[in-house]
PDB file of C-alpha atoms in Angstrom:
ATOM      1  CA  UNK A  12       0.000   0.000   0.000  1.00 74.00           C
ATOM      2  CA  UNK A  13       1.971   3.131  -1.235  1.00 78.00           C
ATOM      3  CA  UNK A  14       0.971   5.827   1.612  1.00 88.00           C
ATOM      4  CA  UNK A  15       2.151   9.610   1.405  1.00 92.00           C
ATOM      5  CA  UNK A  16       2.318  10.797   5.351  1.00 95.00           C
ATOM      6  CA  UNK A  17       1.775  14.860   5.819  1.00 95.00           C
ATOM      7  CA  UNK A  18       1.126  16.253   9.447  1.00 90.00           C
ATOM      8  CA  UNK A  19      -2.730  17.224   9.572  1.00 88.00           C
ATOM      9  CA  UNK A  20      -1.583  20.870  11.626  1.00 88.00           C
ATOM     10  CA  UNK A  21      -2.800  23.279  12.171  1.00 95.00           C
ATOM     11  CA  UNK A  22       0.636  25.061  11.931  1.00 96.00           C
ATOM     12  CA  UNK A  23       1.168  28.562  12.748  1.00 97.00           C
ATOM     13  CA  UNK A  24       3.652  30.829  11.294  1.00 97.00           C
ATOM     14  CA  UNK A  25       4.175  34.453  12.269  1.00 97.00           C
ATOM     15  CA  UNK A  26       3.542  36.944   9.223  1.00 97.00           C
ATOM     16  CA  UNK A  27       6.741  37.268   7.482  1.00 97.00           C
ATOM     17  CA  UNK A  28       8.696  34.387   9.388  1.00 98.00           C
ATOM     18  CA  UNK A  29       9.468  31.117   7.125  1.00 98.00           C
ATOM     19  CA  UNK A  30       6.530  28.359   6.718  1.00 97.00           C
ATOM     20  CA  UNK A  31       7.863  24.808   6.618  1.00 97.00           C
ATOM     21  CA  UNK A  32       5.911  21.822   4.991  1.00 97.00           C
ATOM     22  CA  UNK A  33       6.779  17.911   4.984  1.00 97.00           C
ATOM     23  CA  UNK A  34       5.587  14.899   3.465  1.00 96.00           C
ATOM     24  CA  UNK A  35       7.078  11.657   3.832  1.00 96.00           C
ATOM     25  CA  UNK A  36       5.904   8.845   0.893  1.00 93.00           C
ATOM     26  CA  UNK A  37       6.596   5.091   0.990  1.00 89.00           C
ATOM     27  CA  UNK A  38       7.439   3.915  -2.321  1.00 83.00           C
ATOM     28  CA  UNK A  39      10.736   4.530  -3.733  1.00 81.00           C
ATOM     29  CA  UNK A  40       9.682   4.319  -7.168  1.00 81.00           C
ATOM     30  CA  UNK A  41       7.398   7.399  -6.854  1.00 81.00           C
ATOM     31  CA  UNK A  42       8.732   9.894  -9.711  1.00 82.00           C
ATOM     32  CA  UNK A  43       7.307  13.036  -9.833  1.00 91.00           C
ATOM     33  CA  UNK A  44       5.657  15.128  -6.618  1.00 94.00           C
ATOM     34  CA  UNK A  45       3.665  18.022  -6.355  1.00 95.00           C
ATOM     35  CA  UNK A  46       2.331  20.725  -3.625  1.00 97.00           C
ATOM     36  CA  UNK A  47      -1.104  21.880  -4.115  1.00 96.00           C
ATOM     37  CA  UNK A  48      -2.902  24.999  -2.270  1.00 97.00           C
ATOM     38  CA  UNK A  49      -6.462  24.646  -1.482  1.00 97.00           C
ATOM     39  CA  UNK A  50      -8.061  27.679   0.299  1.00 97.00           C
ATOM     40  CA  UNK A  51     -11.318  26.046   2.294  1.00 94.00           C
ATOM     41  CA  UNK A  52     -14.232  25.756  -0.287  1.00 92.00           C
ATOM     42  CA  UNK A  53     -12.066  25.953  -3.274  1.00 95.00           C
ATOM     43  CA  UNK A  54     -10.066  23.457  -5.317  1.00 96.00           C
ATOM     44  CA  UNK A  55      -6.618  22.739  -5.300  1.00 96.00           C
ATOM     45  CA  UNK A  56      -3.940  24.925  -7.211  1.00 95.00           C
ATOM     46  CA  UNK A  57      -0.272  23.753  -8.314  1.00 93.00           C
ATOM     47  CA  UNK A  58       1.862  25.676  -6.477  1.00 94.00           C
ATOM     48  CA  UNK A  59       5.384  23.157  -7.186  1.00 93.00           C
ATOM     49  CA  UNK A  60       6.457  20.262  -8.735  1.00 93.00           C
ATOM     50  CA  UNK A  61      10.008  18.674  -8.739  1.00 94.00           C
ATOM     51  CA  UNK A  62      11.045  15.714 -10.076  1.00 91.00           C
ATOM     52  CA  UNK A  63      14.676  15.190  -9.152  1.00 92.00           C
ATOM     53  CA  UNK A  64      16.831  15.196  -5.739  1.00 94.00           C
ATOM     54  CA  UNK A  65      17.487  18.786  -4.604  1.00 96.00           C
ATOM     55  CA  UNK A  66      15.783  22.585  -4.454  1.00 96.00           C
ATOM     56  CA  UNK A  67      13.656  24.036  -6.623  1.00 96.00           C
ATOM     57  CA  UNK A  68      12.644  27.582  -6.203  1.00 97.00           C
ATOM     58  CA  UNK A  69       9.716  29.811  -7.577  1.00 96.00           C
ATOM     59  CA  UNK A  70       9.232  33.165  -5.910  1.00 96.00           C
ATOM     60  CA  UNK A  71       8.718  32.707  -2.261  1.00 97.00           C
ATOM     61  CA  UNK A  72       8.170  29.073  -2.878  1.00 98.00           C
ATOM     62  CA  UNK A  73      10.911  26.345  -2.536  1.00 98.00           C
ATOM     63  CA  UNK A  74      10.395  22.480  -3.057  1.00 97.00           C
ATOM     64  CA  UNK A  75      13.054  19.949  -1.655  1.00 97.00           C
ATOM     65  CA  UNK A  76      13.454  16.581  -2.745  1.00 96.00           C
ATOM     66  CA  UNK A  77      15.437  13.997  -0.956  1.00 95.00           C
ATOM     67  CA  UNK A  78      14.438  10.441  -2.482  1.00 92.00           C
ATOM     68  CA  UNK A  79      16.926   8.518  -0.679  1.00 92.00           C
ATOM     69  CA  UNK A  80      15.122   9.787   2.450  1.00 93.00           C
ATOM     70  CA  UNK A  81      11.902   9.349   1.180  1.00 93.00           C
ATOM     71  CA  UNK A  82      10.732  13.356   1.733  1.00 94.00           C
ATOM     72  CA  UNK A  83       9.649  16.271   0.234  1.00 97.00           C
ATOM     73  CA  UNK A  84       8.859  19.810   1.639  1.00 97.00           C
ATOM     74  CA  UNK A  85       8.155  23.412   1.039  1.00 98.00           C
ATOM     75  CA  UNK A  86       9.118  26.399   2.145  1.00 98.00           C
ATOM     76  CA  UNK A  87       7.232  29.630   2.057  1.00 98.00           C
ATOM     77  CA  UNK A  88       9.277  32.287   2.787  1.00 98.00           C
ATOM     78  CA  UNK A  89       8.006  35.962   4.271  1.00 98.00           C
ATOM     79  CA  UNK A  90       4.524  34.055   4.917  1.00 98.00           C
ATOM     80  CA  UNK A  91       1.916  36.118   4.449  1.00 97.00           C
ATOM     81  CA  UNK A  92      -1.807  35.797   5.938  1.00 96.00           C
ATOM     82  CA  UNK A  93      -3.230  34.809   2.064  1.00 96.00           C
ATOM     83  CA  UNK A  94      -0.608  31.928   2.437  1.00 97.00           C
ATOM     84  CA  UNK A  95      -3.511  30.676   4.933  1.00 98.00           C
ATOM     85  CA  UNK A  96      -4.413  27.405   3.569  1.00 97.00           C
ATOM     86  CA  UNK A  97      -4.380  23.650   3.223  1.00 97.00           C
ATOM     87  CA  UNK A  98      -1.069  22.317   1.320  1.00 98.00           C
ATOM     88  CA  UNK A  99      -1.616  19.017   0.062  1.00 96.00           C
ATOM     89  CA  UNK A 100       1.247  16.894  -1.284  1.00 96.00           C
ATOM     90  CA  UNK A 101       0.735  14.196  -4.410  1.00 93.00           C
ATOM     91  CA  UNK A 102       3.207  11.468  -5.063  1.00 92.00           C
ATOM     92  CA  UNK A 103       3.576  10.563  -8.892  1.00 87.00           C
ATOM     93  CA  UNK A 104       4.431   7.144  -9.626  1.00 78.00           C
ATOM     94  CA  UNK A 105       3.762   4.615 -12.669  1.00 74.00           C
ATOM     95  CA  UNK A 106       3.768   0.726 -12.677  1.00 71.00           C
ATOM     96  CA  UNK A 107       1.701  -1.281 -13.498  1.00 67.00           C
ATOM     97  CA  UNK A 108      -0.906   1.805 -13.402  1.00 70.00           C
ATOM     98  CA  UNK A 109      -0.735   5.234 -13.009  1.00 73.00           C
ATOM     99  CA  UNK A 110      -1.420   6.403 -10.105  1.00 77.00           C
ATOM    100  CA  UNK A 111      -1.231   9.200  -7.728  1.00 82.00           C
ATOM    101  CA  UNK A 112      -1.616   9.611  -4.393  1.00 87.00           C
ATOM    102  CA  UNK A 113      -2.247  12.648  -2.414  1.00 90.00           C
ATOM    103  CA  UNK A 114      -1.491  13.408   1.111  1.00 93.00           C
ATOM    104  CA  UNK A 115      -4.530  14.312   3.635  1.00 92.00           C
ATOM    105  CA  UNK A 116      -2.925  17.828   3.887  1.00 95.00           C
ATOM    106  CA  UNK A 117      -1.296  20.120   6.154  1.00 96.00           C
ATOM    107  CA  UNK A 118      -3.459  23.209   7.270  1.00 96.00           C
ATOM    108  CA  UNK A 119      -1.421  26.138   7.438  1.00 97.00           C
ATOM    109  CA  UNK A 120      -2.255  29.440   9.822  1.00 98.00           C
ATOM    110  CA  UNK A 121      -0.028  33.101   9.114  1.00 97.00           C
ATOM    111  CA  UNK A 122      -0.911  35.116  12.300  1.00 95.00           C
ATOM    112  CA  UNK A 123      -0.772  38.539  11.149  1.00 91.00           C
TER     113      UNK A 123
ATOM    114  CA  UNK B  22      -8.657  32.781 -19.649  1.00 60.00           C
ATOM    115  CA  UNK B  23      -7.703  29.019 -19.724  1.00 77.00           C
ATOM    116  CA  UNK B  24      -9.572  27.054 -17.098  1.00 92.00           C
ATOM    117  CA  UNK B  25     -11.556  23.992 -16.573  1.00 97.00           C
ATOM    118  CA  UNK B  26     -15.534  24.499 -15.923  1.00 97.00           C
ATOM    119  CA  UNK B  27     -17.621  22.092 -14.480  1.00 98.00           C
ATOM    120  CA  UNK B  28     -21.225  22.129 -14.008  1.00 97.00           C
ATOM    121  CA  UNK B  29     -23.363  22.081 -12.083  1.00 98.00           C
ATOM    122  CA  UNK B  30     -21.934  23.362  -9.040  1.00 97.00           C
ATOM    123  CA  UNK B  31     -24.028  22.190  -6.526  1.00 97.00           C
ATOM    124  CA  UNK B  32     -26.343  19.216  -6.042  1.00 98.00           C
ATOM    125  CA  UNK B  33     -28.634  18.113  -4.124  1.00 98.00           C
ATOM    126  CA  UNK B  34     -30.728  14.424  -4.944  1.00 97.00           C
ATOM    127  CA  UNK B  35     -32.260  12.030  -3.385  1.00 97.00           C
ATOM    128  CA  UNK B  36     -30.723   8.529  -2.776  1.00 97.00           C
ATOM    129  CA  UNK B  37     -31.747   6.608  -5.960  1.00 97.00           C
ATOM    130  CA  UNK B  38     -31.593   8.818  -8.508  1.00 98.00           C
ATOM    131  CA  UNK B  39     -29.069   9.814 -11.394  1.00 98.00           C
ATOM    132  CA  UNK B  40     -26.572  12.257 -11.158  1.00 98.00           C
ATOM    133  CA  UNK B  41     -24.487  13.903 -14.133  1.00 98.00           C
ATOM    134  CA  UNK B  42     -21.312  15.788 -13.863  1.00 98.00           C
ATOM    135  CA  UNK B  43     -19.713  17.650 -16.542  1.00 98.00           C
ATOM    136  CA  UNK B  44     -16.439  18.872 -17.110  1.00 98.00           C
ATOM    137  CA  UNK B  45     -15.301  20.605 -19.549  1.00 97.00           C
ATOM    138  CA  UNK B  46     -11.221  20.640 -19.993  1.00 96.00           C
ATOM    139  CA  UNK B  47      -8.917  23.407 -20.714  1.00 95.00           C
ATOM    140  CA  UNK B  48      -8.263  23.280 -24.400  1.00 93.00           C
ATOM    141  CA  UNK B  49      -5.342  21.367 -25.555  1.00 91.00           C
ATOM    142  CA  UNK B  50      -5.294  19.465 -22.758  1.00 92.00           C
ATOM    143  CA  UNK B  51      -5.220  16.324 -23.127  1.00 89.00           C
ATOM    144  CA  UNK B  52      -5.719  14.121 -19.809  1.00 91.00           C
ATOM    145  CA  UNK B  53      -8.494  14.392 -17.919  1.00 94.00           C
ATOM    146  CA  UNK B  54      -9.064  13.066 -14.074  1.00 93.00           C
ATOM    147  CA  UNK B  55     -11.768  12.996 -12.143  1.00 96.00           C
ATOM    148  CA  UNK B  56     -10.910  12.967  -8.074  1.00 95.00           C
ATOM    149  CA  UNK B  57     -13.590  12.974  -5.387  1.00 96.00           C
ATOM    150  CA  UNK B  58     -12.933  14.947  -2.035  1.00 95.00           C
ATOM    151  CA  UNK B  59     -14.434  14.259   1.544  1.00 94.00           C
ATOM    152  CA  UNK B  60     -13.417  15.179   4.972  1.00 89.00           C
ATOM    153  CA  UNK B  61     -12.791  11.788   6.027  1.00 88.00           C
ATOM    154  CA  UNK B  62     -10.840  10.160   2.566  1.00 87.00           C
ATOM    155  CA  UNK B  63      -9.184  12.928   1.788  1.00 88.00           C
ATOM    156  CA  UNK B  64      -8.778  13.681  -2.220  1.00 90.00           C
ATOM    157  CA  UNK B  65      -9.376  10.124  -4.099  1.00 90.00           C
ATOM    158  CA  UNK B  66      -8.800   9.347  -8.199  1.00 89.00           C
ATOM    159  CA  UNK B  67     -11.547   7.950  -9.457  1.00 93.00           C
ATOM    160  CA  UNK B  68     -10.580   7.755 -13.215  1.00 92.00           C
ATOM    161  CA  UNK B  69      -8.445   9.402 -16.115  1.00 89.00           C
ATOM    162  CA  UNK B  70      -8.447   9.554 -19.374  1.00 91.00           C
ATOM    163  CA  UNK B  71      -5.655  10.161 -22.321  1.00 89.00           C
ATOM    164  CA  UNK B  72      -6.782  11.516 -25.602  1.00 90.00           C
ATOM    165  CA  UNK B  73     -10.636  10.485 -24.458  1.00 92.00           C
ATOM    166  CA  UNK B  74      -9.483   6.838 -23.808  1.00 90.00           C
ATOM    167  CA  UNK B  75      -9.840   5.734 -20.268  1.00 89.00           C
ATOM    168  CA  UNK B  76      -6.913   4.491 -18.757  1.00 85.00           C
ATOM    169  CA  UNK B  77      -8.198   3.516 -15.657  1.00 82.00           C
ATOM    170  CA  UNK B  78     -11.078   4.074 -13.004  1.00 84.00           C
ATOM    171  CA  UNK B  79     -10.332   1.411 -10.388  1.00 82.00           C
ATOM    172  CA  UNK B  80     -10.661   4.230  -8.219  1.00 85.00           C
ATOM    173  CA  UNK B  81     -14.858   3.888  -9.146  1.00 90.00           C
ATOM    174  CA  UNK B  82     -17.244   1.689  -7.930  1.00 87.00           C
ATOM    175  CA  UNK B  83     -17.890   0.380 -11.116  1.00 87.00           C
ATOM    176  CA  UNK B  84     -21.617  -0.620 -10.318  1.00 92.00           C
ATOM    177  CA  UNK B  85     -22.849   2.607  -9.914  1.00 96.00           C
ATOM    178  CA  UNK B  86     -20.473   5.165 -11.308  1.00 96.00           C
ATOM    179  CA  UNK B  87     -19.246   5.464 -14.672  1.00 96.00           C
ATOM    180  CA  UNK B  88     -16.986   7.781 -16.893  1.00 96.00           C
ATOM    181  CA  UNK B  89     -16.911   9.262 -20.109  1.00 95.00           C
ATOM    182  CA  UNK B  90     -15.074  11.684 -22.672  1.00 95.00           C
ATOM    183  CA  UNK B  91     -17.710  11.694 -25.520  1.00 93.00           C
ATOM    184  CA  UNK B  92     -15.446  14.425 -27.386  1.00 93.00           C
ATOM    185  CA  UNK B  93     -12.025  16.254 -26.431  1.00 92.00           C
ATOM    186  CA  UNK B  94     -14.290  19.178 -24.607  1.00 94.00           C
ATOM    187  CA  UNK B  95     -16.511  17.181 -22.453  1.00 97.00           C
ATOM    188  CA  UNK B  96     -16.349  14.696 -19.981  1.00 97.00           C
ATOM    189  CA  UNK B  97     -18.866  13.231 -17.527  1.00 97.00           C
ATOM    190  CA  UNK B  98     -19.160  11.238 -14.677  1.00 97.00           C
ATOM    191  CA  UNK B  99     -22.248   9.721 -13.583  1.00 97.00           C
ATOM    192  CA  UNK B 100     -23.892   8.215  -9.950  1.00 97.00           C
ATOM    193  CA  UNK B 101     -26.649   5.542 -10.963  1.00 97.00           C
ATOM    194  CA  UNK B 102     -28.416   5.202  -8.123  1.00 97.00           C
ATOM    195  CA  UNK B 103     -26.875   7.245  -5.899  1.00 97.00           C
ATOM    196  CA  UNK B 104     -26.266   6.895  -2.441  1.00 97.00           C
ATOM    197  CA  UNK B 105     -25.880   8.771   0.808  1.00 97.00           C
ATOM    198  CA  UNK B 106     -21.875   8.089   0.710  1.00 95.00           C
ATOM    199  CA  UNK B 107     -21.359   9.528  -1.749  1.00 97.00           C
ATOM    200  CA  UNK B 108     -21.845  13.175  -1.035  1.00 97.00           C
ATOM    201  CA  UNK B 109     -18.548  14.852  -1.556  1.00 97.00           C
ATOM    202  CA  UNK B 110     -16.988  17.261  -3.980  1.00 98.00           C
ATOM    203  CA  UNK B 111     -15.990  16.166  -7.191  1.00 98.00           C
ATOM    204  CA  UNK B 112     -12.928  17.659  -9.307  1.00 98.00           C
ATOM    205  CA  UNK B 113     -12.080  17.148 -12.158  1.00 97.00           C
ATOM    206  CA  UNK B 114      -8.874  18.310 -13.657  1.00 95.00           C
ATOM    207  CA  UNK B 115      -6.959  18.611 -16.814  1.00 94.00           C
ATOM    208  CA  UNK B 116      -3.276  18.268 -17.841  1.00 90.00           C
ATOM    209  CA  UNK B 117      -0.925  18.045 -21.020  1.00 85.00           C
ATOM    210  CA  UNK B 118       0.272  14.370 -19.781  1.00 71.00           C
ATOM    211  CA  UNK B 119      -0.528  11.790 -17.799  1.00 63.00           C
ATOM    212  CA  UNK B 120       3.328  11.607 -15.930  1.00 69.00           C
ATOM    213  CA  UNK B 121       4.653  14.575 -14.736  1.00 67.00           C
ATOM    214  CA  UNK B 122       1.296  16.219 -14.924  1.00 74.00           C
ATOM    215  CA  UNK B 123       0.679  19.405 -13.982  1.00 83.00           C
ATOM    216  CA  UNK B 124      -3.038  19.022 -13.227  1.00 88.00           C
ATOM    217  CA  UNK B 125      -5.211  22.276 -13.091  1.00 93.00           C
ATOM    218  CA  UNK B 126      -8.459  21.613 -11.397  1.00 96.00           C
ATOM    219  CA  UNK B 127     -12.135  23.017 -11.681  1.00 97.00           C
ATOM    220  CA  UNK B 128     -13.888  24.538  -8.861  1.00 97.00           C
ATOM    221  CA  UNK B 129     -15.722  21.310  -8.671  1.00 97.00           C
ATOM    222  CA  UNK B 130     -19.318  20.210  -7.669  1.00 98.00           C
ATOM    223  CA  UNK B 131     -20.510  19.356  -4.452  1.00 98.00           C
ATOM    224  CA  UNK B 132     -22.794  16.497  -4.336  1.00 98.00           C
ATOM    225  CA  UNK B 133     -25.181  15.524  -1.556  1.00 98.00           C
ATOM    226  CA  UNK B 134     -27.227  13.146  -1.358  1.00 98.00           C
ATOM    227  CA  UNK B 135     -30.435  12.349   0.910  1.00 97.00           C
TER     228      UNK B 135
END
């Protein structure tokens, strides 16, 4: 059973301090992985996606990968209170099937 | 702007009946998925589809719910009969691949059902 572990939160961030997210996944096959943003009562928006060990950076944003240890995380720098929000993480992975599995989310709270 | 509608937005029926969703991808896209949402499950994938061929719903109850992609700017997913469980929201989204995808999502319809 391939399982992709977030913490549920809440976690609160001071406005402009840095936001830290994690997700742990089981299968080391997984291949491509992805944060989403869902504000509550919406759907979810890309916000990342990284497909090899290492950074990746996009504004404020920055994905890590780290395969051998089986995690991937974001970091929001200068958080801001419209950062509020659920961050879901989706594991990529193809064998037999496609499939991809999503993470239960982390709620995230900026206190202004 | 580029974006991925799906109708209708909200639904209420009662336990028995049909229910249709549509979704209509962003153009040029060429994958479609269609995930359900609840509190307790989380977001699930129910089924995909690559050029309108469906790849694979073993996410579905297949004896009730069924997916299609009768042309490249419409797909639907239908509930027949429906049942109280399965009041959620229902996404679809749309991508230019089914690895790697990038999926952008619609605002989705929330189902319930009585």
């Amino acid at each position: 059973q391939k399982e992709v572990e977030q913490n549920s939160g809440p976690l609160s961030v001071p406005e402009g301090a840095i936001a830290s997210l994690n997700c742990t996944y089981s299968d080391r096959g997984s291949q491509s992985f992805f944060w989403y943003r869902q504000y509550s009562g919406k759907s979810p928006e890309l916000i990342m996606s990284i497909y090899s060990n290492g950074d990746k950076e996009d504004g404020r944003f920055t994905a890590q990968l780290n395969k051998a240890s089986q995690y991937v995380s974001l970091l929001i720098r200068d958080s801001q209170p419209s950062d509020s929000a659920t961050y879901l993480c989706a594991v990529e992975f193809m064998d037999s099937n496609y499939q991809l599995i999503w993470g239960a989310g982390t709620k995230l709270i900026i206190k202004p | 702007d580029a974006r991925v509608t799906q109708t209708p937005r909200h639904k209420v029926t009662e336990m028995g009946q049909e229910v249709t969703m549509r979704c209509q991808p962003i153009l040029g896209h060429n994958t479609v998925f269609w995930y359900r949402q609840t509190m307790m499950q989380g977001l699930e994938l129910l089924a995909y589809f690559r050029n309108r061929a469906p790849l694979d719903d073993s996410g579905m109850p297949k004896d009730r719910f069924s997916a299609e992609m009768p042309d490249a700017t419409l797909a639907t997913l239908k509930i027949q009969p429906s049942e109280p469980r399965d009041s959620a929201v229902y996404f679809c989204a749309s991508g230019l691949a089914v690895m790697n995808t990038e999926a952008f999502f619609g605002q989705g319809t929330r189902l319930t059902v009585v």
